């Protein structure tokens, strides 16, 4: 991996990003306009089979939401990254990514050809190549998304707890391949029914 | 021959094909029974159980009758046609390598089918209950002794399936005394869900997932 790492990109509404971030570096994701879900997958850059695992991350921290101090684990229990700063306070990792097929299930056949996060994930993974396939798309993180899980067993998508300028910052614990879909969903409140751009900034600590 | 009965001890792993509209009933055999289940479409094993899609489409934090278990392609893989329990965990997985969990057994079964770590996904933990306490972190609490001998859950396959199972202890189970109890599996002939099927009537989302499964056999 290159010794030089600089990142400052604005990801447009409904667009995506894929790239490697070296161990020890910091990545900040900023919700420029507020209420914008950022669907995120992480892989060990040396072994894509060892990828972010939502269920292992949830179980090992004993809690369903992500915030400062949450360690993002692979299925082998390896730390990919740690959330070191968070001005939003709560992020989802249970809601998954929208897809054309799940949109049909959730909202009906008229949504079949709308943009979706999985379409973005697949497009970016194909651009990246290097053996990535659909089966490498595990359960993602939804930064800035609010999916309350209630003691009586409810789970719903609600209005975001984020606001313009809120950010979350990750420290990479190993070389990481990062795949992002800036969610285009317009059928539920996860983006306030209005997908907006986000900013990615990376730096050495 | 239609159907059979198979008993799995605790801390074991196995896999089976379950044909469309056959039912699979899991019977809890005693304290500590937990059945971790991975589910694949037999005709395309990159299509698999998607817990986030299953939970969010049916607005539920757990698996219960008459929900459908949905794939990442929108098809209903199976419907939960009945259960003596109203909560089956699907959000705490199967444990890390090196601990006495389900992971090694599940991976061993996957290898037999030409699958591996890239095909792992969030599994259902039948007979286990893990609930959020309702605080800011979403702290989870495991309910010890939730399932007892005689508890059961029945799935009806909606497409041909590959089902991979482990009876290792739930990762949150604090018990340390011996092996957990096992499970009795009962495969039987079922029938196609009719227009008034409880799963179809449960929610319009569930009905659409059943319809997508039916379309692939149309």
PDB file of C-alpha atoms in Angstrom, chain B residues 37-198:
ATOM      1  CA  UNK B  37     -29.193 -22.281  11.289  1.00  0.00           C
ATOM      2  CA  UNK B  38     -27.722 -21.040   8.019  1.00  0.00           C
ATOM      3  CA  UNK B  39     -30.062 -21.283   5.012  1.00  0.00           C
ATOM      4  CA  UNK B  40     -29.232 -21.251   1.282  1.00  0.00           C
ATOM      5  CA  UNK B  41     -31.265 -21.533  -1.895  1.00  0.00           C
ATOM      6  CA  UNK B  42     -30.339 -24.949  -3.287  1.00  0.00           C
ATOM      7  CA  UNK B  43     -30.480 -23.712  -6.894  1.00  0.00           C
ATOM      8  CA  UNK B  44     -28.115 -20.770  -6.244  1.00  0.00           C
ATOM      9  CA  UNK B  45     -26.126 -20.899  -3.046  1.00  0.00           C
ATOM     10  CA  UNK B  46     -25.047 -17.263  -3.340  1.00  0.00           C
ATOM     11  CA  UNK B  47     -28.682 -16.602  -2.403  1.00  0.00           C
ATOM     12  CA  UNK B  48     -28.998 -16.985   1.329  1.00  0.00           C
ATOM     13  CA  UNK B  49     -30.864 -15.976   4.446  1.00  0.00           C
ATOM     14  CA  UNK B  50     -30.741 -12.221   4.948  1.00  0.00           C
ATOM     15  CA  UNK B  51     -31.577 -11.396   8.556  1.00  0.00           C
ATOM     16  CA  UNK B  52     -31.648  -7.597   8.080  1.00  0.00           C
ATOM     17  CA  UNK B  53     -34.113  -7.918   5.179  1.00  0.00           C
ATOM     18  CA  UNK B  54     -36.187 -10.455   7.147  1.00  0.00           C
ATOM     19  CA  UNK B  55     -36.433  -8.325  10.294  1.00  0.00           C
ATOM     20  CA  UNK B  56     -36.932  -4.904   8.713  1.00  0.00           C
ATOM     21  CA  UNK B  57     -39.555  -6.064   6.215  1.00  0.00           C
ATOM     22  CA  UNK B  58     -41.598  -7.618   9.028  1.00  0.00           C
ATOM     23  CA  UNK B  59     -40.791  -4.952  11.672  1.00  0.00           C
ATOM     24  CA  UNK B  60     -39.495  -7.506  14.140  1.00  0.00           C
ATOM     25  CA  UNK B  61     -36.395  -7.832  16.318  1.00  0.00           C
ATOM     26  CA  UNK B  62     -36.651 -11.619  16.371  1.00  0.00           C
ATOM     27  CA  UNK B  63     -37.939 -14.632  14.446  1.00  0.00           C
ATOM     28  CA  UNK B  64     -41.457 -15.815  15.280  1.00  0.00           C
ATOM     29  CA  UNK B  65     -44.460 -17.420  13.597  1.00  0.00           C
ATOM     30  CA  UNK B  66     -45.884 -16.642  11.054  1.00  0.00           C
ATOM     31  CA  UNK B  67     -42.923 -14.676   9.666  1.00  0.00           C
ATOM     32  CA  UNK B  68     -41.133 -15.681   6.492  1.00  0.00           C
ATOM     33  CA  UNK B  69     -37.355 -16.098   6.468  1.00  0.00           C
ATOM     34  CA  UNK B  70     -36.283 -13.999   3.481  1.00  0.00           C
ATOM     35  CA  UNK B  71     -33.306 -14.279   1.174  1.00  0.00           C
ATOM     36  CA  UNK B  72     -31.156 -11.424  -0.108  1.00  0.00           C
ATOM     37  CA  UNK B  73     -33.055 -11.802  -3.410  1.00  0.00           C
ATOM     38  CA  UNK B  74     -36.454 -11.114  -1.874  1.00  0.00           C
ATOM     39  CA  UNK B  75     -37.670 -14.709  -1.996  1.00  0.00           C
ATOM     40  CA  UNK B  76     -39.221 -16.373   1.020  1.00  0.00           C
ATOM     41  CA  UNK B  77     -36.853 -19.254   1.815  1.00  0.00           C
ATOM     42  CA  UNK B  78     -39.151 -20.674   4.473  1.00  0.00           C
ATOM     43  CA  UNK B  79     -42.105 -19.680   6.612  1.00  0.00           C
ATOM     44  CA  UNK B  80     -42.262 -20.199  10.357  1.00  0.00           C
ATOM     45  CA  UNK B  81     -45.631 -21.946  10.437  1.00  0.00           C
ATOM     46  CA  UNK B  82     -45.711 -22.443  14.192  1.00  0.00           C
ATOM     47  CA  UNK B  83     -43.714 -22.497  17.408  1.00  0.00           C
ATOM     48  CA  UNK B  84     -44.289 -22.988  21.122  1.00  0.00           C
ATOM     49  CA  UNK B  85     -42.004 -19.939  21.590  1.00  0.00           C
ATOM     50  CA  UNK B  86     -42.539 -16.399  20.348  1.00  0.00           C
ATOM     51  CA  UNK B  87     -38.867 -15.360  20.128  1.00  0.00           C
ATOM     52  CA  UNK B  88     -35.941 -16.929  18.295  1.00  0.00           C
ATOM     53  CA  UNK B  89     -32.708 -14.913  18.276  1.00  0.00           C
ATOM     54  CA  UNK B  90     -31.229 -13.768  14.978  1.00  0.00           C
ATOM     55  CA  UNK B  91     -28.868 -10.957  15.948  1.00  0.00           C
ATOM     56  CA  UNK B  92     -26.077 -12.478  18.020  1.00  0.00           C
ATOM     57  CA  UNK B  93     -24.578 -15.009  15.639  1.00  0.00           C
ATOM     58  CA  UNK B  94     -22.555 -18.080  16.412  1.00  0.00           C
ATOM     59  CA  UNK B  95     -19.369 -17.156  18.235  1.00  0.00           C
ATOM     60  CA  UNK B  96     -15.752 -16.564  17.317  1.00  0.00           C
ATOM     61  CA  UNK B  97     -13.181 -19.190  16.346  1.00  0.00           C
ATOM     62  CA  UNK B  98     -11.331 -20.870  19.190  1.00  0.00           C
ATOM     63  CA  UNK B  99     -14.266 -20.722  21.581  1.00  0.00           C
ATOM     64  CA  UNK B 100     -16.543 -23.684  22.088  1.00  0.00           C
ATOM     65  CA  UNK B 101     -19.127 -22.339  19.638  1.00  0.00           C
ATOM     66  CA  UNK B 102     -20.911 -23.208  16.430  1.00  0.00           C
ATOM     67  CA  UNK B 103     -18.472 -21.602  13.984  1.00  0.00           C
ATOM     68  CA  UNK B 104     -16.140 -24.565  13.485  1.00  0.00           C
ATOM     69  CA  UNK B 105     -18.990 -27.012  12.950  1.00  0.00           C
ATOM     70  CA  UNK B 106     -20.826 -24.705  10.546  1.00  0.00           C
ATOM     71  CA  UNK B 107     -17.652 -24.100   8.520  1.00  0.00           C
ATOM     72  CA  UNK B 108     -16.986 -27.860   8.417  1.00  0.00           C
ATOM     73  CA  UNK B 109     -20.452 -28.517   6.977  1.00  0.00           C
ATOM     74  CA  UNK B 110     -20.087 -25.628   4.510  1.00  0.00           C
ATOM     75  CA  UNK B 111     -16.814 -27.077   3.214  1.00  0.00           C
ATOM     76  CA  UNK B 112     -18.579 -30.359   2.414  1.00  0.00           C
ATOM     77  CA  UNK B 113     -20.838 -28.396   0.085  1.00  0.00           C
ATOM     78  CA  UNK B 114     -18.038 -26.407  -1.517  1.00  0.00           C
ATOM     79  CA  UNK B 115     -18.834 -23.336   0.557  1.00  0.00           C
ATOM     80  CA  UNK B 116     -16.727 -21.450   3.066  1.00  0.00           C
ATOM     81  CA  UNK B 117     -16.252 -18.368   5.213  1.00  0.00           C
ATOM     82  CA  UNK B 118     -17.429 -16.034   2.435  1.00  0.00           C
ATOM     83  CA  UNK B 119     -20.819 -17.757   2.586  1.00  0.00           C
ATOM     84  CA  UNK B 120     -21.384 -17.244   6.309  1.00  0.00           C
ATOM     85  CA  UNK B 121     -24.240 -14.942   7.199  1.00  0.00           C
ATOM     86  CA  UNK B 122     -26.254 -13.961  10.243  1.00  0.00           C
ATOM     87  CA  UNK B 123     -27.813 -17.188  11.469  1.00  0.00           C
ATOM     88  CA  UNK B 124     -30.996 -17.795  13.399  1.00  0.00           C
ATOM     89  CA  UNK B 125     -30.487 -19.192  16.908  1.00  0.00           C
ATOM     90  CA  UNK B 126     -33.622 -21.260  17.401  1.00  0.00           C
ATOM     91  CA  UNK B 127     -34.643 -21.725  21.081  1.00  0.00           C
ATOM     92  CA  UNK B 128     -32.626 -18.714  22.317  1.00  0.00           C
ATOM     93  CA  UNK B 129     -33.897 -15.312  23.436  1.00  0.00           C
ATOM     94  CA  UNK B 130     -31.742 -12.178  23.572  1.00  0.00           C
ATOM     95  CA  UNK B 131     -33.573  -8.900  24.134  1.00  0.00           C
ATOM     96  CA  UNK B 132     -32.569  -5.229  24.215  1.00  0.00           C
ATOM     97  CA  UNK B 133     -33.104  -3.610  27.619  1.00  0.00           C
ATOM     98  CA  UNK B 134     -34.132  -0.359  25.956  1.00  0.00           C
ATOM     99  CA  UNK B 135     -31.202   1.858  26.917  1.00  0.00           C
ATOM    100  CA  UNK B 136     -29.167   4.253  24.747  1.00  0.00           C
ATOM    101  CA  UNK B 137     -26.546   1.623  23.785  1.00  0.00           C
ATOM    102  CA  UNK B 138     -29.061  -1.038  22.909  1.00  0.00           C
ATOM    103  CA  UNK B 139     -27.628  -3.329  25.605  1.00  0.00           C
ATOM    104  CA  UNK B 140     -28.637  -6.969  25.109  1.00  0.00           C
ATOM    105  CA  UNK B 141     -29.706  -9.471  27.756  1.00  0.00           C
ATOM    106  CA  UNK B 142     -29.762 -13.256  27.330  1.00  0.00           C
ATOM    107  CA  UNK B 143     -32.628 -15.150  28.949  1.00  0.00           C
ATOM    108  CA  UNK B 144     -31.252 -18.323  30.576  1.00  0.00           C
ATOM    109  CA  UNK B 145     -33.463 -21.400  30.491  1.00  0.00           C
ATOM    110  CA  UNK B 146     -35.774 -19.862  27.881  1.00  0.00           C
ATOM    111  CA  UNK B 147     -36.489 -23.090  26.011  1.00  0.00           C
ATOM    112  CA  UNK B 148     -37.245 -26.364  27.773  1.00  0.00           C
ATOM    113  CA  UNK B 149     -37.832 -29.930  26.677  1.00  0.00           C
ATOM    114  CA  UNK B 150     -40.919 -30.097  24.460  1.00  0.00           C
ATOM    115  CA  UNK B 151     -40.553 -26.664  22.902  1.00  0.00           C
ATOM    116  CA  UNK B 152     -40.702 -26.735  19.098  1.00  0.00           C
ATOM    117  CA  UNK B 153     -40.615 -24.670  15.944  1.00  0.00           C
ATOM    118  CA  UNK B 154     -41.773 -25.660  12.445  1.00  0.00           C
ATOM    119  CA  UNK B 155     -40.478 -24.249   9.158  1.00  0.00           C
ATOM    120  CA  UNK B 156     -42.088 -24.798   5.779  1.00  0.00           C
ATOM    121  CA  UNK B 157     -39.665 -24.565   2.873  1.00  0.00           C
ATOM    122  CA  UNK B 158     -40.933 -22.185   0.178  1.00  0.00           C
ATOM    123  CA  UNK B 159     -38.152 -23.109  -2.281  1.00  0.00           C
ATOM    124  CA  UNK B 160     -35.650 -25.991  -2.314  1.00  0.00           C
ATOM    125  CA  UNK B 161     -33.142 -25.316   0.469  1.00  0.00           C
ATOM    126  CA  UNK B 162     -29.768 -26.261   1.857  1.00  0.00           C
ATOM    127  CA  UNK B 163     -29.954 -25.939   5.643  1.00  0.00           C
ATOM    128  CA  UNK B 164     -26.794 -26.019   7.765  1.00  0.00           C
ATOM    129  CA  UNK B 165     -27.234 -26.553  11.513  1.00  0.00           C
ATOM    130  CA  UNK B 166     -25.167 -26.489  14.685  1.00  0.00           C
ATOM    131  CA  UNK B 167     -26.318 -27.471  18.172  1.00  0.00           C
ATOM    132  CA  UNK B 168     -23.440 -25.751  19.975  1.00  0.00           C
ATOM    133  CA  UNK B 169     -24.332 -23.717  23.030  1.00  0.00           C
ATOM    134  CA  UNK B 170     -25.506 -20.149  22.398  1.00  0.00           C
ATOM    135  CA  UNK B 171     -22.518 -17.799  22.794  1.00  0.00           C
ATOM    136  CA  UNK B 172     -24.313 -15.938  25.626  1.00  0.00           C
ATOM    137  CA  UNK B 173     -25.336 -19.116  27.490  1.00  0.00           C
ATOM    138  CA  UNK B 174     -23.514 -18.895  30.844  1.00  0.00           C
ATOM    139  CA  UNK B 175     -23.824 -22.639  31.572  1.00  0.00           C
ATOM    140  CA  UNK B 176     -20.563 -24.517  31.824  1.00  0.00           C
ATOM    141  CA  UNK B 177     -21.846 -27.913  32.967  1.00  0.00           C
ATOM    142  CA  UNK B 178     -21.378 -30.470  30.240  1.00  0.00           C
ATOM    143  CA  UNK B 179     -22.854 -30.387  26.775  1.00  0.00           C
ATOM    144  CA  UNK B 180     -26.090 -28.606  25.899  1.00  0.00           C
ATOM    145  CA  UNK B 181     -29.120 -30.747  25.085  1.00  0.00           C
ATOM    146  CA  UNK B 182     -29.630 -31.671  21.463  1.00  0.00           C
ATOM    147  CA  UNK B 183     -32.508 -31.429  19.031  1.00  0.00           C
ATOM    148  CA  UNK B 184     -34.856 -33.844  17.244  1.00  0.00           C
ATOM    149  CA  UNK B 185     -35.397 -32.957  13.598  1.00  0.00           C
ATOM    150  CA  UNK B 186     -38.576 -34.056  11.900  1.00  0.00           C
ATOM    151  CA  UNK B 187     -38.935 -33.666   8.138  1.00  0.00           C
ATOM    152  CA  UNK B 188     -42.472 -34.199   6.850  1.00  0.00           C
ATOM    153  CA  UNK B 189     -44.628 -33.604   3.826  1.00  0.00           C
ATOM    154  CA  UNK B 190     -46.338 -30.213   3.872  1.00  0.00           C
ATOM    155  CA  UNK B 191     -48.558 -28.372   1.478  1.00  0.00           C
ATOM    156  CA  UNK B 192     -48.252 -25.214  -0.550  1.00  0.00           C
ATOM    157  CA  UNK B 193     -49.440 -22.084   1.260  1.00  0.00           C
ATOM    158  CA  UNK B 194     -52.989 -21.275   0.155  1.00  0.00           C
ATOM    159  CA  UNK B 195     -54.542 -17.842  -0.316  1.00  0.00           C
ATOM    160  CA  UNK B 196     -55.470 -17.655   3.388  1.00  0.00           C
ATOM    161  CA  UNK B 197     -52.168 -18.990   4.722  1.00  0.00           C
ATOM    162  CA  UNK B 198     -51.284 -17.234   8.018  1.00  0.00           C
TER     163      UNK B 198
END
